[in-house]
Short mmCIF file of C-alpha atoms in Angstrom, two decimals:
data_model
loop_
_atom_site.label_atom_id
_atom_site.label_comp_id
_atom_site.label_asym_id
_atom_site.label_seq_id
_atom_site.Cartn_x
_atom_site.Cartn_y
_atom_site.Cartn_z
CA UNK A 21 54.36 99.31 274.06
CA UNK A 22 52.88 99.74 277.32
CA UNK A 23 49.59 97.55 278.80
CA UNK A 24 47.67 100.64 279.06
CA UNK A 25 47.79 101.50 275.36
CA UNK A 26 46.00 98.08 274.53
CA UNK A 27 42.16 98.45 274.15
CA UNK A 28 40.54 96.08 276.49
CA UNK A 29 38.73 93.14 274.08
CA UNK A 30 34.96 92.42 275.18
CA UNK A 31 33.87 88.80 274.97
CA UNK A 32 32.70 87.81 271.51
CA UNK A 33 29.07 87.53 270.45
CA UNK A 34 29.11 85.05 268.28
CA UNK A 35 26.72 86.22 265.40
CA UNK A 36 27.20 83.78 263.10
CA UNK A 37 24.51 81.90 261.62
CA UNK A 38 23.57 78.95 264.19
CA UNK A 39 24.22 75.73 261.58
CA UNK A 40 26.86 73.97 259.57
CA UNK A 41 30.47 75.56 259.10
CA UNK A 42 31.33 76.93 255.38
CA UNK A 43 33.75 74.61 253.22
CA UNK A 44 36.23 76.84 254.17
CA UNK A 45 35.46 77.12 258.13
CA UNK A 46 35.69 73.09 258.09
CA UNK A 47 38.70 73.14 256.11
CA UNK A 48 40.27 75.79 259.38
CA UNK A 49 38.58 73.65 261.89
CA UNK A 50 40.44 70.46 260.05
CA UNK A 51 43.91 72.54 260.43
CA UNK A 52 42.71 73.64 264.39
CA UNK A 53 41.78 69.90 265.29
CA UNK A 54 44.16 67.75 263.67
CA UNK A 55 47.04 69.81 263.47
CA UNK A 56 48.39 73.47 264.97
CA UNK A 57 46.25 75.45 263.11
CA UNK A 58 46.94 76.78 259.26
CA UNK A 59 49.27 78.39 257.86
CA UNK A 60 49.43 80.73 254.91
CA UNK A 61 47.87 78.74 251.74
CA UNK A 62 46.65 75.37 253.70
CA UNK A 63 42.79 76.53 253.36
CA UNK A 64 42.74 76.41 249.56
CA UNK A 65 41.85 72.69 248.96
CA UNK A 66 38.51 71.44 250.21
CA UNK A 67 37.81 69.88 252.65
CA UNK A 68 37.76 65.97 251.51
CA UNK A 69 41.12 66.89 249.85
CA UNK A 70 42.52 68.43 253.33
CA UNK A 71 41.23 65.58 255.64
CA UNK A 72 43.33 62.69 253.17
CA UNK A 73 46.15 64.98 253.47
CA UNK A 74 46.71 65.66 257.25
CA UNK A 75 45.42 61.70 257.73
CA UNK A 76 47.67 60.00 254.96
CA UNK A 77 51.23 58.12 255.89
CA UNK A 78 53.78 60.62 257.42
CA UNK A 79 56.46 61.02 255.28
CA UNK A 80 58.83 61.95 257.77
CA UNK A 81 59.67 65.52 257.95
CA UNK A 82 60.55 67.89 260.44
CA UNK A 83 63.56 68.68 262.40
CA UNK A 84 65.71 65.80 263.76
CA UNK A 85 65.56 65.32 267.33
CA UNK A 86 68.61 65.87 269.74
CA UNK A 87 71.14 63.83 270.19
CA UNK A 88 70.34 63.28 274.27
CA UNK A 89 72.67 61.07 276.86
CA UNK A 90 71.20 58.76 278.80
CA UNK A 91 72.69 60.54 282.23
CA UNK A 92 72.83 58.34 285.62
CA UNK A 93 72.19 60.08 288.55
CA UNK A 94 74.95 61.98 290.80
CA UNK A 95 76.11 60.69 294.29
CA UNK A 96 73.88 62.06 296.76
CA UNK A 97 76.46 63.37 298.86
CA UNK A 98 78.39 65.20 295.97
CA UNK A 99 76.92 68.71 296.13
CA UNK A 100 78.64 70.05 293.19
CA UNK A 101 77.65 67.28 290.83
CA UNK A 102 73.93 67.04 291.58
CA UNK A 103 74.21 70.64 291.27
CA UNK A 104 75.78 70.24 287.57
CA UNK A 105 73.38 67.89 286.67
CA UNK A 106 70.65 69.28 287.64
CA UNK A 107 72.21 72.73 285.50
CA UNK A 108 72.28 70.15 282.42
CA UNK A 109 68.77 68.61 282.76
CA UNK A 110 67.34 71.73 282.84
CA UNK A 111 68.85 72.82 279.83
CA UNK A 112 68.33 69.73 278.03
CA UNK A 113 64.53 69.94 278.64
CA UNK A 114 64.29 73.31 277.38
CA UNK A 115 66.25 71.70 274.25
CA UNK A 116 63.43 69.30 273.63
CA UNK A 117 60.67 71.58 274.08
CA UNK A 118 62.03 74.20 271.57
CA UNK A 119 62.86 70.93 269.06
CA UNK A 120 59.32 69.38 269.72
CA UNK A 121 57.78 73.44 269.53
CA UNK A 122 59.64 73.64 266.23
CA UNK A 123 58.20 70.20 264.91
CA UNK A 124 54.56 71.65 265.70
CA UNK A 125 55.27 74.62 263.83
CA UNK A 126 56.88 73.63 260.56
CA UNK A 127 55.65 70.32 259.37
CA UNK A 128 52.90 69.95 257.01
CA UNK A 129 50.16 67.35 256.02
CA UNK A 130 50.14 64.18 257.72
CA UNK A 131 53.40 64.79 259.33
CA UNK A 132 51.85 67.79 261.30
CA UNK A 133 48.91 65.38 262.33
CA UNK A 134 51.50 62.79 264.12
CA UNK A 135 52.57 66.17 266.00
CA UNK A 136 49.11 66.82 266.85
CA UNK A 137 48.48 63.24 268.40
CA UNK A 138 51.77 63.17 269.99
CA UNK A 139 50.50 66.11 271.89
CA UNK A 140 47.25 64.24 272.81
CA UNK A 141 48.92 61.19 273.67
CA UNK A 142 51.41 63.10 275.87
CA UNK A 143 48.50 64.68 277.65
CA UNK A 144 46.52 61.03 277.72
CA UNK A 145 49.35 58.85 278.84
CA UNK A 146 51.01 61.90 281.02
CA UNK A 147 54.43 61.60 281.91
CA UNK A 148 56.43 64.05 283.07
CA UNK A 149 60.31 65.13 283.43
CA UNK A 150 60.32 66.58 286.72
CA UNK A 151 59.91 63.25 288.45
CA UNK A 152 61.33 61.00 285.27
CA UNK A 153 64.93 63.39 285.44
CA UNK A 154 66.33 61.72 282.05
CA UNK A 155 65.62 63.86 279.22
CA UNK A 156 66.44 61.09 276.85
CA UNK A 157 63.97 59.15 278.07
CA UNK A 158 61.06 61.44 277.63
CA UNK A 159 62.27 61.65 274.14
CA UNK A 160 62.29 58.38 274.06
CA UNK A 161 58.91 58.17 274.86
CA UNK A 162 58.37 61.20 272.81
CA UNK A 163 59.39 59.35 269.90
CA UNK A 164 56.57 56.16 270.52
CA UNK A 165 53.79 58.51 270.60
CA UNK A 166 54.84 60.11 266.99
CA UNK A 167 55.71 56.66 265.82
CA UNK A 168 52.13 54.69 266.89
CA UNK A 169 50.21 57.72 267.58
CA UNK A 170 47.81 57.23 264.79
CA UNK A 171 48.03 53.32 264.67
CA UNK A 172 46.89 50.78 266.55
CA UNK A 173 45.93 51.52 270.36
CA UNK A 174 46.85 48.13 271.06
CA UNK A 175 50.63 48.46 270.05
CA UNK A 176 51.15 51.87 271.33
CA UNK A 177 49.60 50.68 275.02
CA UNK A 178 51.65 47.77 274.81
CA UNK A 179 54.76 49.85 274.29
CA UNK A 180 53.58 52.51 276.79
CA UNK A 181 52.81 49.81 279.79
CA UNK A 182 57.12 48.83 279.87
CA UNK A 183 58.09 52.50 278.57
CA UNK A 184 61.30 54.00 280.54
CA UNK A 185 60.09 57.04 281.23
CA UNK A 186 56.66 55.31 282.70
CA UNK A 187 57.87 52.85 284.93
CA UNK A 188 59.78 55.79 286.18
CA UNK A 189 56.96 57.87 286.66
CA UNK A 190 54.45 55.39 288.06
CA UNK A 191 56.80 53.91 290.14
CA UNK A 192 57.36 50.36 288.22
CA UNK A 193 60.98 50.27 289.41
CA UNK A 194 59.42 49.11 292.59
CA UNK A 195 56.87 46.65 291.69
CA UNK A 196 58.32 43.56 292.89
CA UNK A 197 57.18 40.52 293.67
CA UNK A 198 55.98 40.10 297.66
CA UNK A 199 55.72 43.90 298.18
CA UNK A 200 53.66 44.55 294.46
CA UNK A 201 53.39 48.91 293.90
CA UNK A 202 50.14 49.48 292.37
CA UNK A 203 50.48 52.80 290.93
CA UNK A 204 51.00 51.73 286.97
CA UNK A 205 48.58 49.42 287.55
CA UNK A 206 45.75 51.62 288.91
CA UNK A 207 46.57 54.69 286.30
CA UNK A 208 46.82 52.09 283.32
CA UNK A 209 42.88 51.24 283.99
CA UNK A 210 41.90 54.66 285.30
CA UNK A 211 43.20 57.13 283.17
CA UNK A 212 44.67 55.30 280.15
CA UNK A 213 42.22 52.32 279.32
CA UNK A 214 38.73 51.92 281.11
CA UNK A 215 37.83 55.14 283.40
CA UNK A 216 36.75 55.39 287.39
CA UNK A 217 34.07 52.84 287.99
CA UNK A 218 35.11 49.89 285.75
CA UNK A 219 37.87 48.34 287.72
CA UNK A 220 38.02 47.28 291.69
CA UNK A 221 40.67 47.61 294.38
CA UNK A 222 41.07 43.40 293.65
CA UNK A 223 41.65 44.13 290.25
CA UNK A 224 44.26 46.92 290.56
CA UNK A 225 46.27 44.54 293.37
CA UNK A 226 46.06 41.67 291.58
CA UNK A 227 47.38 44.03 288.09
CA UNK A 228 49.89 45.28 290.24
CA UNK A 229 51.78 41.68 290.81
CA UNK A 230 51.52 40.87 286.47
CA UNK A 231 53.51 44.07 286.42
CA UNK A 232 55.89 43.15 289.01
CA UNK A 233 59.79 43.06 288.11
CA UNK A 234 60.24 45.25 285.22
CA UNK A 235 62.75 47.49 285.65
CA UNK A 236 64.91 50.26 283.90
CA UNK A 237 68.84 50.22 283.42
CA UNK A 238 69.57 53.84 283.58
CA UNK A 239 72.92 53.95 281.98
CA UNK A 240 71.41 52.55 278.77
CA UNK A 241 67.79 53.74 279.19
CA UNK A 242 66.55 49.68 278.32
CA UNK A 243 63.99 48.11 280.06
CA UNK A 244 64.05 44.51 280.85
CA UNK A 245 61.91 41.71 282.75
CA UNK A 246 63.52 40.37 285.50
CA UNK A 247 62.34 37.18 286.84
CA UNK A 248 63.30 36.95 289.92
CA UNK A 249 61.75 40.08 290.69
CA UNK A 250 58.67 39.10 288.97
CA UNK A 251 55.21 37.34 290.89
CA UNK A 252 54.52 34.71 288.01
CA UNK A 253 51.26 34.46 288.98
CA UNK A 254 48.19 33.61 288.46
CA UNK A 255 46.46 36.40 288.55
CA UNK A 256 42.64 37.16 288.51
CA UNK A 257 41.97 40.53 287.16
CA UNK A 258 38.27 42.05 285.75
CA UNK A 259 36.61 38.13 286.07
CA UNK A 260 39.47 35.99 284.25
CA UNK A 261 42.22 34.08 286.49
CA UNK A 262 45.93 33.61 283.97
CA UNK A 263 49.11 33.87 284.17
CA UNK A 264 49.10 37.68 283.17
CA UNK A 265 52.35 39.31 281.01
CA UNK A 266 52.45 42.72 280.84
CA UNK A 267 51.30 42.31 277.06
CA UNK A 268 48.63 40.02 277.80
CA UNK A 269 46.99 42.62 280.96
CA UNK A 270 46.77 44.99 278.16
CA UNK A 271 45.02 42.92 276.00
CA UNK A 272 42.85 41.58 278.61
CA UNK A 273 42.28 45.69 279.80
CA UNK A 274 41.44 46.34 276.69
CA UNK A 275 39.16 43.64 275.56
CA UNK A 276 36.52 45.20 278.17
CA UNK A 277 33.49 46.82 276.59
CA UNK A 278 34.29 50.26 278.79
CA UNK A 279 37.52 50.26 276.94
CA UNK A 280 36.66 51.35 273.23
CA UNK A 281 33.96 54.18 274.72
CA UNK A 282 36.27 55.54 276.85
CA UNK A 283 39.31 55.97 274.49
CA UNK A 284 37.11 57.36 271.71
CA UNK A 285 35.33 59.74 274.02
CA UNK A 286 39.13 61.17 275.66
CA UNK A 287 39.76 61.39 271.64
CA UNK A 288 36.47 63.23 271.17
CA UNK A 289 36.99 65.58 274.78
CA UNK A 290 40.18 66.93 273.41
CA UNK A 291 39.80 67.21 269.66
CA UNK A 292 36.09 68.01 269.15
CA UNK A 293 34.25 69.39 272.12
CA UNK A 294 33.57 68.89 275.51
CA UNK A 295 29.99 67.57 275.49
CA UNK A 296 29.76 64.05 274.77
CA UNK A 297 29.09 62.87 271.54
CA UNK A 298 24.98 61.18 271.33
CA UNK A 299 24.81 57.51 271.23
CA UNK A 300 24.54 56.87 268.01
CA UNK A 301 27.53 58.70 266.76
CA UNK A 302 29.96 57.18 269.95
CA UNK A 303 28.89 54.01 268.67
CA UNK A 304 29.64 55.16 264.94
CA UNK A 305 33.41 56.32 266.52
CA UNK A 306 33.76 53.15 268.16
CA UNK A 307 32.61 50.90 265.17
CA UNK A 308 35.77 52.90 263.41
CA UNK A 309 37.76 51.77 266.28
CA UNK A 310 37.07 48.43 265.68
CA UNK A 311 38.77 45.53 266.58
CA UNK A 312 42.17 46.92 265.05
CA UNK A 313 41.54 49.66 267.88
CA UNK A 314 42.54 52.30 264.73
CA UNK A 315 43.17 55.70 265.50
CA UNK A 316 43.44 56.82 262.07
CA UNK A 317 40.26 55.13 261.16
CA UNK A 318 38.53 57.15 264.62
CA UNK A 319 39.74 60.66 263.55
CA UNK A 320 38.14 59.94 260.16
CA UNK A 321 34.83 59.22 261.53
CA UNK A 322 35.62 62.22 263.74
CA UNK A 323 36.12 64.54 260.84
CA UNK A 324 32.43 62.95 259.01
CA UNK A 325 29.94 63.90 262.10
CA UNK A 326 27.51 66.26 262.24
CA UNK A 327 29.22 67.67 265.29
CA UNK A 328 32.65 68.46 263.91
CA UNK A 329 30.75 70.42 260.87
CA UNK A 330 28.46 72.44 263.59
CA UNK A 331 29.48 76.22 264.39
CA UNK A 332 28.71 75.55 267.71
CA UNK A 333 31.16 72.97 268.64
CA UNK A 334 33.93 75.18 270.28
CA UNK A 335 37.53 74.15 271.89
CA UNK A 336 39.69 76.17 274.14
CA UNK A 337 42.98 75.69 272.85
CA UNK A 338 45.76 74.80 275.24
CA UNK A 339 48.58 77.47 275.40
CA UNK A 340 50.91 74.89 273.19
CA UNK A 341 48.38 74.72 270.57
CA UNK A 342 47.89 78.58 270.35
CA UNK A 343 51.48 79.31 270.57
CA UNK A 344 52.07 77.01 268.00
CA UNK A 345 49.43 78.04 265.52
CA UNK A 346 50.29 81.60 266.19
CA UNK A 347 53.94 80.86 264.94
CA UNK A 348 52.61 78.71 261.79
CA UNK A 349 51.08 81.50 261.07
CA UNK A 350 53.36 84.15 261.62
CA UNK A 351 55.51 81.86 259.79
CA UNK A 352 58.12 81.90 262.43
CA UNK A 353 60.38 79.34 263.02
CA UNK A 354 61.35 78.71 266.68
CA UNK A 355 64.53 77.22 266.03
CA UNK A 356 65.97 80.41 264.05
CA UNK A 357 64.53 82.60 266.66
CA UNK A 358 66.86 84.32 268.64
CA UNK A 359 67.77 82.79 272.25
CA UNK A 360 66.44 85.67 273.91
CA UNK A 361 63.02 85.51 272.20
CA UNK A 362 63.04 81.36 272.63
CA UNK A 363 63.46 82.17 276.16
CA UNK A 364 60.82 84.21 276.59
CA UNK A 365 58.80 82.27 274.96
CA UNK A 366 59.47 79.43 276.99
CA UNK A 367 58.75 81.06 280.04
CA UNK A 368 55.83 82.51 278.72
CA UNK A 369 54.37 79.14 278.51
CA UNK A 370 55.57 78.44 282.04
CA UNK A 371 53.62 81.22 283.04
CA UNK A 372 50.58 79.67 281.03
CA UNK A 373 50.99 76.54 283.13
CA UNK A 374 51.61 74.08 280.29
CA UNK A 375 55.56 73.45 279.19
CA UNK A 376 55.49 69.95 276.66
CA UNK A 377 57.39 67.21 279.42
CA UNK A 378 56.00 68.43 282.15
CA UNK A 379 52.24 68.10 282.91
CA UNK A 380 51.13 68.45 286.25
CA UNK A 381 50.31 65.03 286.79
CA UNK A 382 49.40 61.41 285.57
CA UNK A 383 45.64 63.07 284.59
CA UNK A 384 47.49 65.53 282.63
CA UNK A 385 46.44 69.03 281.55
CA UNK A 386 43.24 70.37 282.35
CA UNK A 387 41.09 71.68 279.67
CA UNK A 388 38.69 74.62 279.01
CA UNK A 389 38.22 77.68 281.06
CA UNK A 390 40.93 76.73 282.95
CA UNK A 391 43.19 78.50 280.29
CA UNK A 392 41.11 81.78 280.30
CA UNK A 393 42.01 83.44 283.34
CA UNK A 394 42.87 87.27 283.71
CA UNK A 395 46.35 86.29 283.87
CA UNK A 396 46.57 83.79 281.56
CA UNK A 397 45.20 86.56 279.26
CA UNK A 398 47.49 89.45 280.25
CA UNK A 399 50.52 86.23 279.47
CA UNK A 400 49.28 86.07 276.03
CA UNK A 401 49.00 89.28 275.64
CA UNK A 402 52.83 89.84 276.48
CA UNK A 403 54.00 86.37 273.93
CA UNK A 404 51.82 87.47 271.39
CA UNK A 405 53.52 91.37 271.06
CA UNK A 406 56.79 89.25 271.17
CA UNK A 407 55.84 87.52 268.61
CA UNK A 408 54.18 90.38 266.27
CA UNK A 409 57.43 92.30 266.91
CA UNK A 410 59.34 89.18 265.57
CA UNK A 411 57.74 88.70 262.35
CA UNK A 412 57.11 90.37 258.78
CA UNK A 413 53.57 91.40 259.27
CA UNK A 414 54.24 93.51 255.64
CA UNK A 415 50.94 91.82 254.82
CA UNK A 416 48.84 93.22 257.53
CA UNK A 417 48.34 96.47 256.05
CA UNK A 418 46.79 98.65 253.03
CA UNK A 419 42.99 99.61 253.12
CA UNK A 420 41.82 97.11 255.80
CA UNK A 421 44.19 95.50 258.37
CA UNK A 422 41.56 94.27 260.28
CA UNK A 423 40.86 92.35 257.40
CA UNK A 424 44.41 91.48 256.92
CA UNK A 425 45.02 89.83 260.04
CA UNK A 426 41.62 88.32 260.29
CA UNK A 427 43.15 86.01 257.33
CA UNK A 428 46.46 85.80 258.60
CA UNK A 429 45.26 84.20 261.65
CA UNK A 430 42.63 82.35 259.36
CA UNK A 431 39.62 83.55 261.83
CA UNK A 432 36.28 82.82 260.44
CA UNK A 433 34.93 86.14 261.42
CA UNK A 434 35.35 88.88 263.82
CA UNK A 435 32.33 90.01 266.17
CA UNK A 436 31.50 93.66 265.85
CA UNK A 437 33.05 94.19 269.04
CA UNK A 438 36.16 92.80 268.38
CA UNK A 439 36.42 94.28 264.96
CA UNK A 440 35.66 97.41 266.40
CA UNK A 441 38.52 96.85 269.27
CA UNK A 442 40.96 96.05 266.46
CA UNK A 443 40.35 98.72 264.31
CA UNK A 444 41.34 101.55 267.28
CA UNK A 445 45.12 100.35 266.63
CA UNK A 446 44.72 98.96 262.86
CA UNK A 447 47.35 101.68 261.75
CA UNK A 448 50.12 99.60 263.90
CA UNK A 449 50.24 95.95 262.40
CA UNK A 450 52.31 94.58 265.44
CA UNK A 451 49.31 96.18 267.86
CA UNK A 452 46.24 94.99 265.26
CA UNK A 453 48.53 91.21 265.20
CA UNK A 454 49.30 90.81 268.74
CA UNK A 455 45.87 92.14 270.30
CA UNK A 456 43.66 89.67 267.20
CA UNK A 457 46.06 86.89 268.26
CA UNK A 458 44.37 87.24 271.85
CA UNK A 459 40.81 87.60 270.52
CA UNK A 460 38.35 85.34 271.51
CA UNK A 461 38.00 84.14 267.98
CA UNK A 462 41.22 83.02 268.13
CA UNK A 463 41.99 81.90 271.59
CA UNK A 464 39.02 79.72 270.98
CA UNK A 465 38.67 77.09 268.63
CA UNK A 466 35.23 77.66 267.01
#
């Protein structure tokens, strides 16, 4: 189908009664927030009912990740083997990406929640395979996030401050004692634990040396302390002088009173909206926190403000999330798809600017408008008639298939306009799928 045939969609008007979502709109803004959006049958319970499912225990399900080799790297003068590896670590992160697209796609409940704060901790604690180079070490990684993700912020920064794939990224290899590399250091308090403005230059040095002399054996992916290469201090870092471990600099980091604020409100930014909660709800959020530092208990108290329950509260989704809700609810599996369509796919979300592994730095992906560009538009435009061509839309038919895929897509409502758009192609259900799947009511989280 060519471009030109495609009505052009005007920006929504959101007409909807200024106030508190339905049952049911809260229920979809549950699925949006906390998982990849619904699919077929997951807004029937209410809402109480949802919110214990997608935050219970994981039970485990989804497809098994890929068995990945720890590779070493080729001899820099050996043309044809850099060349061959570099053949096989491209392929293997396309691997992962399908496996981890897959993952977002099919599982259910709680299980699809640990995907959904995998993501965010993958965009939180960025890392990214185009500097790291071992596949199996992202998955590594990978697997921590889905493991602690909805635990204890303590234990997963703990883990994440001597990950592989991290010291890798920030440069820990390096940090050794007399000539100290501050990067992990510096990004740990930035971006991961406090935010600009709650650290100094002293501090970062002097975090820089308790992180000296870990380093990663890359034919068995293992980290491991190594003395000699580590300053034993003391240190004196944010007011306290100690002999710092790596464990106890993350305690001490987060201990800080910026700490808690800051984590709940990169929480809030990504999952709830972009305007900072009041006062009295961040300190609600952060009282769930608590000392535990429990994610679980956070979303909760995420999922009972005023805020999350307000029409108003909107979220751009990130081209992941929206390709991934789009399949849930096309009820496509990536992993049966065929290799030409996976391709396509893939590159489509190259195209978008976010493939899972790769962010574009240690602040990760941006958020927002950024994803609403002409051309990010016309990109969705081209994955979303790949993907209405792929599926069994038999149910987007009959009397009304505006309708039709208005619940397929589990949209709350259609603006006139849009409605109106739809409706001059409703008679093709791959034209009515593909054009609603780039609607503003979709592309954006209301």
């Amino acid at each position: 189908m060519g471009r030109a045939s495609w009505p052009r969609l005007a920006p929504a008007v959101d007409d909807r009664r200024m106030g508190v979502l339905s049952e049911q709109a809260a229920v979809r803004r549950l699925w949006d927030r906390f998982g990849f959006g619904a699919a077929p049958g997951d807004l029937t319970r209410p809402f109480d009912e949802t919110l214990d499912r997608l935050l219970g225990a994981p039970a485990g399900g989804g497809t098994a990740p890929p068995e990945l080799p720890v590779t070493t790297k080729p001899p820099k003068d050996d043309q044809q083997a850099r060349k061959t590896a570099n053949k096989q670590r491209a392929a293997q992160e396309k691997q992962l990406a399908a496996w981890w697209l897959d993952r977002m796609v099919t599982t259910q409940g709680a299980d699809v929640t640990a995907e959904r704060m995998t993501w965010f901790w993958h965009g939180h604690f960025a890392t990214s395979a185009q500097k790291v180079k071992v596949p199996a070490l992202m998955l590594k990684q990978n697997q921590t996030f889905r493991q602690r993700g909805l635990g204890s912020f303590t234990d997963l920064a703990r883990t994440l401050v001597v990950d592989p794939a991290m010291i890798l990224w920030l440069d820990g290899d390096d940090n050794t004692t007399g000539a100290a590399n501050e990067n992990l250091a510096r990004e740990f308090m930035e971006l991961f634990s406090l935010g600009v403005g709650h650290y100094s230059e002293t501090d970062v040095r002097e975090a820089a040396r308790a992180l000296t002399g870990w380093t990663v054996n890359r034919a068995t992916g293992a980290t491991k302390l190594v003395p000699k290469r580590h300053d034993d201090g003391p240190e004196e870092i944010l007011g306290e002088r100690a002999q710092f471990s790596a464990e106890s600099f993350v305690d001490h980091v987060l201990e800080r009173p910026e700490s808690a604020p800051f984590v709940v409100g990169r929480l809030w930014f990504r999952l709830v909206s972009s305007t900072p909660p009041d006062k009295d709800t961040l300190d609600g959020l952060v009282g769930a926190y608590g000392t535990n530092r429990d994610i679980r208990a956070v979303l909760r108290a995420v999922a009972g403000t005023s805020a999350f329950r307000d029409d108003r509260t909107t979220l751009v989704k990130q081209p992941v999330e929206w390709l991934a809700g789009l399949l849930r609810a096309a009820g496509l599996r990536p992993s049966t798809l065929d290799d030409g369509v996976s391709t396509k796919l893939y590159q489509g979300l190259v195209a978008l600017g976010q493939v899972p592994f790769r962010p574009p730095s240690v602040g990760g992906w941006p958020a927002g408008a950024a994803f609403l560009t002409t051309a990010a538009g016309l990109t969705r435009l081209r994955i979303a008639q790949l993907v209405a061509k792929t599926a069994d839309l038999s149910t987007v038919s009959g009397k009304d298939p505006v309708e039709a895929v208005r619940v397929l897509l589990s949209v709350d409502a259609f603006s006139d306009r849009t409605r109106a758009a739809l409706g001059k192609v409703a008679a093709n259900p791959a034209q009515v799928t593909a054009l609603a799947a780039c609607a503003p009511e979709y592309v954006v989280s209301g």
